[in-house]
Tab-separated table of C-alpha atoms in Angstrom:
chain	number	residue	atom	x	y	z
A	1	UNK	CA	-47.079	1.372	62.188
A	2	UNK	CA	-47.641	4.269	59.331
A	3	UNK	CA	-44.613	5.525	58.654
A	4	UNK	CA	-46.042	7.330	55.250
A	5	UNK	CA	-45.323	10.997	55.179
A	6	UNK	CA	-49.028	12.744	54.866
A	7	UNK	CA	-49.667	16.434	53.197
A	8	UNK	CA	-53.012	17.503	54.619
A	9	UNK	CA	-55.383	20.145	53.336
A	10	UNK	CA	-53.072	20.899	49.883
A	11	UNK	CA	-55.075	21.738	46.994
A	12	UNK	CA	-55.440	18.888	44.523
A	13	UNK	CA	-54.945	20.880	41.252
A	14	UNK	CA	-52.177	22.814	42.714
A	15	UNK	CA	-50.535	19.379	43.450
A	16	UNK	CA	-51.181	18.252	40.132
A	17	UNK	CA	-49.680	21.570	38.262
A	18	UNK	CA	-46.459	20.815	40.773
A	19	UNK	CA	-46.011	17.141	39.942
A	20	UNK	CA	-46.435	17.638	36.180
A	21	UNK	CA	-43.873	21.090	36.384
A	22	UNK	CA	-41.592	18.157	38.145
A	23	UNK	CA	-41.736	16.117	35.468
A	24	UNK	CA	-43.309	13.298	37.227
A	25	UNK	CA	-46.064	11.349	35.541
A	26	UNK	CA	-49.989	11.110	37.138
A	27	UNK	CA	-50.787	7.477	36.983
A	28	UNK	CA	-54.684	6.760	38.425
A	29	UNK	CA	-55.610	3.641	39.575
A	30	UNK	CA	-58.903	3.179	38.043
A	31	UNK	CA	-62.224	0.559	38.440
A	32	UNK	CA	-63.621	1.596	34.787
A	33	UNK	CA	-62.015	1.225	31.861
A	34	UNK	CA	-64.576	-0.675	28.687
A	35	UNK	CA	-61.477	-0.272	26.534
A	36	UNK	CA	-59.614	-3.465	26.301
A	37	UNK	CA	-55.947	-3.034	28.432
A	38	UNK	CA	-53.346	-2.105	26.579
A	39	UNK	CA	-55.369	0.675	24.227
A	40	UNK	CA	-53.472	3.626	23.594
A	41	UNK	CA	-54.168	6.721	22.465
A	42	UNK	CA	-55.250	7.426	18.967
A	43	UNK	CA	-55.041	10.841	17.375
A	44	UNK	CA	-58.483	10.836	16.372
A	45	UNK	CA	-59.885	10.672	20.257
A	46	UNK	CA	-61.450	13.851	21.131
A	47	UNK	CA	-59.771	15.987	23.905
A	48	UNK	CA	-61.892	14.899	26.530
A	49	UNK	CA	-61.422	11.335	25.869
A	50	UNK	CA	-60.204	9.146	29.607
A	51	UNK	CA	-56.459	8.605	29.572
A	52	UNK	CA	-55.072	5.488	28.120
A	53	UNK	CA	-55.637	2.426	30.075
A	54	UNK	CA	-53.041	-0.258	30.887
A	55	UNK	CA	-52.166	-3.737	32.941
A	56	UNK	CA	-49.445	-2.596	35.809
A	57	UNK	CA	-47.123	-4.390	33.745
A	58	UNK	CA	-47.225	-2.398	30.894
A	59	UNK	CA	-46.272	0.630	32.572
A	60	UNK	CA	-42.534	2.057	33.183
A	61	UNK	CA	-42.420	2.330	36.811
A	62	UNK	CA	-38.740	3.270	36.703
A	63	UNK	CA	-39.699	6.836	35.623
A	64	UNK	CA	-40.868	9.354	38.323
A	65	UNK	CA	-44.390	8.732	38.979
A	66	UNK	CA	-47.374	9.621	41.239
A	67	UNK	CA	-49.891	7.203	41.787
A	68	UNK	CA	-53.489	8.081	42.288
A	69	UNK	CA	-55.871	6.039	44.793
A	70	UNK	CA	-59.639	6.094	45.285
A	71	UNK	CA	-61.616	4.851	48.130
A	72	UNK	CA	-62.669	1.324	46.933
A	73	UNK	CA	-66.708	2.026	46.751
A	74	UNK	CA	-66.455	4.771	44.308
A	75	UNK	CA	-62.441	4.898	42.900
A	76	UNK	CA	-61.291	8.273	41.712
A	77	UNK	CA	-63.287	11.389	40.974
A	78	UNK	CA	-64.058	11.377	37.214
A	79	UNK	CA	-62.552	14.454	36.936
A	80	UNK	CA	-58.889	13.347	39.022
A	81	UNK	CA	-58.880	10.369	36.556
A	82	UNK	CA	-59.357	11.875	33.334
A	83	UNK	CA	-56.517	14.605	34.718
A	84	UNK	CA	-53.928	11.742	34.628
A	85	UNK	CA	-52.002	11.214	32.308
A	86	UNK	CA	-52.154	6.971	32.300
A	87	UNK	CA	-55.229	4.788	33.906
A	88	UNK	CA	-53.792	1.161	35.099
A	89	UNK	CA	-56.015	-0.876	35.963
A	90	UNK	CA	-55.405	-4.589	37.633
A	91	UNK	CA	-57.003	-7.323	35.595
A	92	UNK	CA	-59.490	-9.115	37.134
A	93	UNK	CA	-60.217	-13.003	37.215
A	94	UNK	CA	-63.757	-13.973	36.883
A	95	UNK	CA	-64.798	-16.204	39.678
A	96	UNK	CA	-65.851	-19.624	38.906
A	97	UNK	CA	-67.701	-22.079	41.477
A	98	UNK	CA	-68.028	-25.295	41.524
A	99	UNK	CA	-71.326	-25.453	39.340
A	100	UNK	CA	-68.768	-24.042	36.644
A	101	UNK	CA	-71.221	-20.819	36.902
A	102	UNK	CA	-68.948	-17.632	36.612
A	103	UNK	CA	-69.832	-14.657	38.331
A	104	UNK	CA	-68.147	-11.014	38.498
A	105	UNK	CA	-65.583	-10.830	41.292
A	106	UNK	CA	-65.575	-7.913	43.396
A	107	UNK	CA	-62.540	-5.147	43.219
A	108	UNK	CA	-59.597	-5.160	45.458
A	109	UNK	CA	-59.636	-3.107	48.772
A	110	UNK	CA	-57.747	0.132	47.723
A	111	UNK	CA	-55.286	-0.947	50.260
A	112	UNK	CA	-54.342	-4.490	48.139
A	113	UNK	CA	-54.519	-2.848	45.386
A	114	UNK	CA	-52.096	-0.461	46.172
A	115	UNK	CA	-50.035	-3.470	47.795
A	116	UNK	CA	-50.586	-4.945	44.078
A	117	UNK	CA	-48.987	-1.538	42.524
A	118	UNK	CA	-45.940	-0.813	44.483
A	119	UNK	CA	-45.297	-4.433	44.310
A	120	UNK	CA	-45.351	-4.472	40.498
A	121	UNK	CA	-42.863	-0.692	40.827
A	122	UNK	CA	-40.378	-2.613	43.305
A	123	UNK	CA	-40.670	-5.572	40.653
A	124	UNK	CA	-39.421	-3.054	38.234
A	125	UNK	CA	-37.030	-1.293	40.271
A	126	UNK	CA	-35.712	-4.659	41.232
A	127	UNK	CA	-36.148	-3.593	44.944
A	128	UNK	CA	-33.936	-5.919	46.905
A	129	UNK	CA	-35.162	-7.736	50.249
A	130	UNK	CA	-34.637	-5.641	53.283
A	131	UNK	CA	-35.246	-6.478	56.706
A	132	UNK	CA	-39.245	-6.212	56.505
A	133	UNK	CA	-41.277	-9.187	56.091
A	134	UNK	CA	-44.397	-10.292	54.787
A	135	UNK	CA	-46.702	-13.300	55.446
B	1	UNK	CA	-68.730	-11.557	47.473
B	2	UNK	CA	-66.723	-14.165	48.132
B	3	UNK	CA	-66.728	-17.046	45.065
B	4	UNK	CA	-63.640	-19.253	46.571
B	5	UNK	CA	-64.477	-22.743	47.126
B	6	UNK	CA	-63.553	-23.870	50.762
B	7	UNK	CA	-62.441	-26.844	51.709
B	8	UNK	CA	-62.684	-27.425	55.520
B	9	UNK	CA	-61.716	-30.140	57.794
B	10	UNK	CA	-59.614	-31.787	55.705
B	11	UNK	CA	-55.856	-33.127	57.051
B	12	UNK	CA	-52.968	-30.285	55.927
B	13	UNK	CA	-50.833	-33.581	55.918
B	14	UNK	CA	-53.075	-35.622	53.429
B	15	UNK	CA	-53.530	-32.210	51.290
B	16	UNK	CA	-50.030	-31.449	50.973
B	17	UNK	CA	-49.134	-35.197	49.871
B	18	UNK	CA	-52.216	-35.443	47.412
B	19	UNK	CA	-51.052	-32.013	45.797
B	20	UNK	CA	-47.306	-34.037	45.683
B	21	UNK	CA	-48.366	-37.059	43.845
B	22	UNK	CA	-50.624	-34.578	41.730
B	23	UNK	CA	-47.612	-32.702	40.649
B	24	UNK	CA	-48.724	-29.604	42.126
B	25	UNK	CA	-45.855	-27.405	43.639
B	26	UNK	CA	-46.332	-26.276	47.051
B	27	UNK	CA	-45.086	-22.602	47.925
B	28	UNK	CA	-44.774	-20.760	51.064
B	29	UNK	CA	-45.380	-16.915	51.497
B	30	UNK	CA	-43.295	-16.385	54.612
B	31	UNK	CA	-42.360	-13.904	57.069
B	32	UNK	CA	-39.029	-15.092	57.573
B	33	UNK	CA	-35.697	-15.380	55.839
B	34	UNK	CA	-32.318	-14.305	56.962
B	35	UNK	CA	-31.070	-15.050	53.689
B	36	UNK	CA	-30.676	-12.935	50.391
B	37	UNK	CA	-33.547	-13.402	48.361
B	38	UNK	CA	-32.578	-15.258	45.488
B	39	UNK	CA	-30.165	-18.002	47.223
B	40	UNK	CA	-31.069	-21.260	46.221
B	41	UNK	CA	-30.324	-24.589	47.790
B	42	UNK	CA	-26.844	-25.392	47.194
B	43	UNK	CA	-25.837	-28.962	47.838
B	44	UNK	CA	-24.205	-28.925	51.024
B	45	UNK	CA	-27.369	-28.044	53.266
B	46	UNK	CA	-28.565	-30.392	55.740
B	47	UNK	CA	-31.776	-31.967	55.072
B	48	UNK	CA	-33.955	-29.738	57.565
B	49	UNK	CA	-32.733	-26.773	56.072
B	50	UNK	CA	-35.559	-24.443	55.369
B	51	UNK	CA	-36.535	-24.645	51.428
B	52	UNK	CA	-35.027	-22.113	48.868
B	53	UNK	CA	-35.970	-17.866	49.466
B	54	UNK	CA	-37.076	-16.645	46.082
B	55	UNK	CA	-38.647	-13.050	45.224
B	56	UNK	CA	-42.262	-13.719	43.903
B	57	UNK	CA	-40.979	-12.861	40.345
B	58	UNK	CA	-38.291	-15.062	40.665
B	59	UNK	CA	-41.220	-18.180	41.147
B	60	UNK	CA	-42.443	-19.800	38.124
B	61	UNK	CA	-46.252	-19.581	38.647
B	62	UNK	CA	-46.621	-20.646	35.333
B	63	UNK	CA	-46.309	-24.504	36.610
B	64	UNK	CA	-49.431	-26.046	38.865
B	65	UNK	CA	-48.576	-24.384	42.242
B	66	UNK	CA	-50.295	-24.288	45.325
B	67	UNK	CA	-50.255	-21.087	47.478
B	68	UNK	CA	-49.715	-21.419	51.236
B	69	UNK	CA	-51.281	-18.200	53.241
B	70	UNK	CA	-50.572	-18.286	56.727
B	71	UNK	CA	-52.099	-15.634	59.411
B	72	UNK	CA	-50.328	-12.570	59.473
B	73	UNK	CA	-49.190	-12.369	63.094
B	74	UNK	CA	-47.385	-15.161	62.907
B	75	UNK	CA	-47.309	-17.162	59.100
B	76	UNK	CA	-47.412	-20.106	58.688
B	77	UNK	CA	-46.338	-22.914	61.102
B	78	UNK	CA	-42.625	-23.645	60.818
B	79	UNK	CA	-43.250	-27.130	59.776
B	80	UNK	CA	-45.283	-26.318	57.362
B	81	UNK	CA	-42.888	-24.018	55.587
B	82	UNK	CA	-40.399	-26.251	55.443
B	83	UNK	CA	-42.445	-28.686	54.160
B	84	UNK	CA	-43.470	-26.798	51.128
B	85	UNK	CA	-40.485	-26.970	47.914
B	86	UNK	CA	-39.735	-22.962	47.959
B	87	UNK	CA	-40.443	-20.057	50.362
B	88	UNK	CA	-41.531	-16.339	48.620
B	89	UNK	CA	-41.275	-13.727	50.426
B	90	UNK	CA	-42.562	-9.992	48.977
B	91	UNK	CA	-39.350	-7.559	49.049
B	92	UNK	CA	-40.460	-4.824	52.214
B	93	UNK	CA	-39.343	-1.400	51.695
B	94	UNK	CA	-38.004	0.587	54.443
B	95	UNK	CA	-39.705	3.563	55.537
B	96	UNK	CA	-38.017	6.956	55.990
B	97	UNK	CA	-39.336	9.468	57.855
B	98	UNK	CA	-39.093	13.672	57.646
B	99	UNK	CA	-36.531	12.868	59.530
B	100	UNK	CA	-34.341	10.907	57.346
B	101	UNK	CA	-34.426	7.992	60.088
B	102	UNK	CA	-35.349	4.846	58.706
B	103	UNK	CA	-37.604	2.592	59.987
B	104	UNK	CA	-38.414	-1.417	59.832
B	105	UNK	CA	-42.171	-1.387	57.680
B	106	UNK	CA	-44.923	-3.661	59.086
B	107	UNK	CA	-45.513	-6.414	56.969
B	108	UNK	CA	-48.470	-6.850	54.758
B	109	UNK	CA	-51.570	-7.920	55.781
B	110	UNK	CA	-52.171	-11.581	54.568
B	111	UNK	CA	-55.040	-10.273	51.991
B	112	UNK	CA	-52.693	-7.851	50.606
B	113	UNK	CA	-49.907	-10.333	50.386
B	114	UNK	CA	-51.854	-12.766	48.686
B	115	UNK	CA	-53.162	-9.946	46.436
B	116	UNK	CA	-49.710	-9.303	45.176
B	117	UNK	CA	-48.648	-13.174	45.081
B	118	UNK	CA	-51.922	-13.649	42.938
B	119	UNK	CA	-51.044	-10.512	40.687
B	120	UNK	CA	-47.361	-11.835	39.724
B	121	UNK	CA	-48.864	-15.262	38.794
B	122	UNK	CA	-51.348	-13.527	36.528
B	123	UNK	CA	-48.992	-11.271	35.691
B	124	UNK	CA	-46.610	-14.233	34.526
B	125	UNK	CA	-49.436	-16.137	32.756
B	126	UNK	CA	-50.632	-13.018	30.591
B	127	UNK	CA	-54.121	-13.060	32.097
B	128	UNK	CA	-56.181	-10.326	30.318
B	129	UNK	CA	-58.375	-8.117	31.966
B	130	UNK	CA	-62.353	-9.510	32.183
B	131	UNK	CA	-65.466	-6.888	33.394
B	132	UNK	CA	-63.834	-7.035	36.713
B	133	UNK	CA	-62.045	-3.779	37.468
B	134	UNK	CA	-60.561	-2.470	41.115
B	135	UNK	CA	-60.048	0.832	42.738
């Protein structure tokens, strides 16, 4: 059962302007990122360098936040994702089989890995068990 | 792409005592668990008690652990959770509605459980991001 409260048909920059008058913070979930996680910022990054990229854990999911999902073929626009103000991105394992051969492993469904992100904000909230369940 | 090995046909019962004697520790993602998250065994349980209820970042998945995934109608079979040495279960939300009523959230699917189990062990052992990347 969805029991998700959905805003149809709102402008995306308008939503964006509200959440950042708010004062919440514009995390997107994002596939890219050739930076190494964990870069930050440096002053001498042009203005339309991509936000700075992080592991969930390194963010402060205490703070009000809005997290930004793709679809899983293509992720975010370019444009939504260099809007926000952080890019977390979930590392990756490499797959290995059993020749030892390592190959590229494909990305999470956006639906796991937005399981993988609220997880890591309940983590930091230190959500206690309620009567849900999971398998 | 799928790059997991698969093992098929072999006995759960063999499995589970091989991964004893190898010192692997066996964990259970369950569905169940009247009790707070966080109790732990205490001494005066009776020896078919169900094993301990931890959050996932209360596990140490820094040790050799095995994961146990069961289906996600109905988890794992009861013996086999009891048979592994600690149950996790991922802390569910409730969902409120417009309404302000609140309502008992599905539980994950087993991919996205396993998704988040997977994240707080790499989470836990520092793994750092490779070219993989997710939406």
């Amino acid at each position: 059962a969805l029991h998700l409260p959905i805003l149809a048909g709102m402008s995306l920059a308008i939503l964006l302007m509200q959440l950042k008058l708010a004062g919440v913070h514009t995390l997107a979930s994002t596939v890219h990122g050739a930076e190494a996680v964990g870069a930050r910022f440096s002053a001498s990054q042009s203005s339309d360098a991509a936000p700075p990229l992080f592991a969930p854990w390194e963010v402060d999911w205490c703070q009000p936040v809005a997290l930004l999902v793709g679809n899983e073929g293509a992720g975010l626009p370019e444009e939504l994702e260099r809007s926000a103000e952080v890019r977390v991105r979930i590392p990756m394992a490499s797959g290995v089989d059993r020749f030892a051969v390592t190959h590229k492993v494909d990305s999470l469904n956006a639906a796991a890995a937005a399981a993988v992100l609220f997880y890591e904000a309940a983590r930091q909230r230190k959500l206690l068990t309620g009567s849900g369940a999971n398998p």
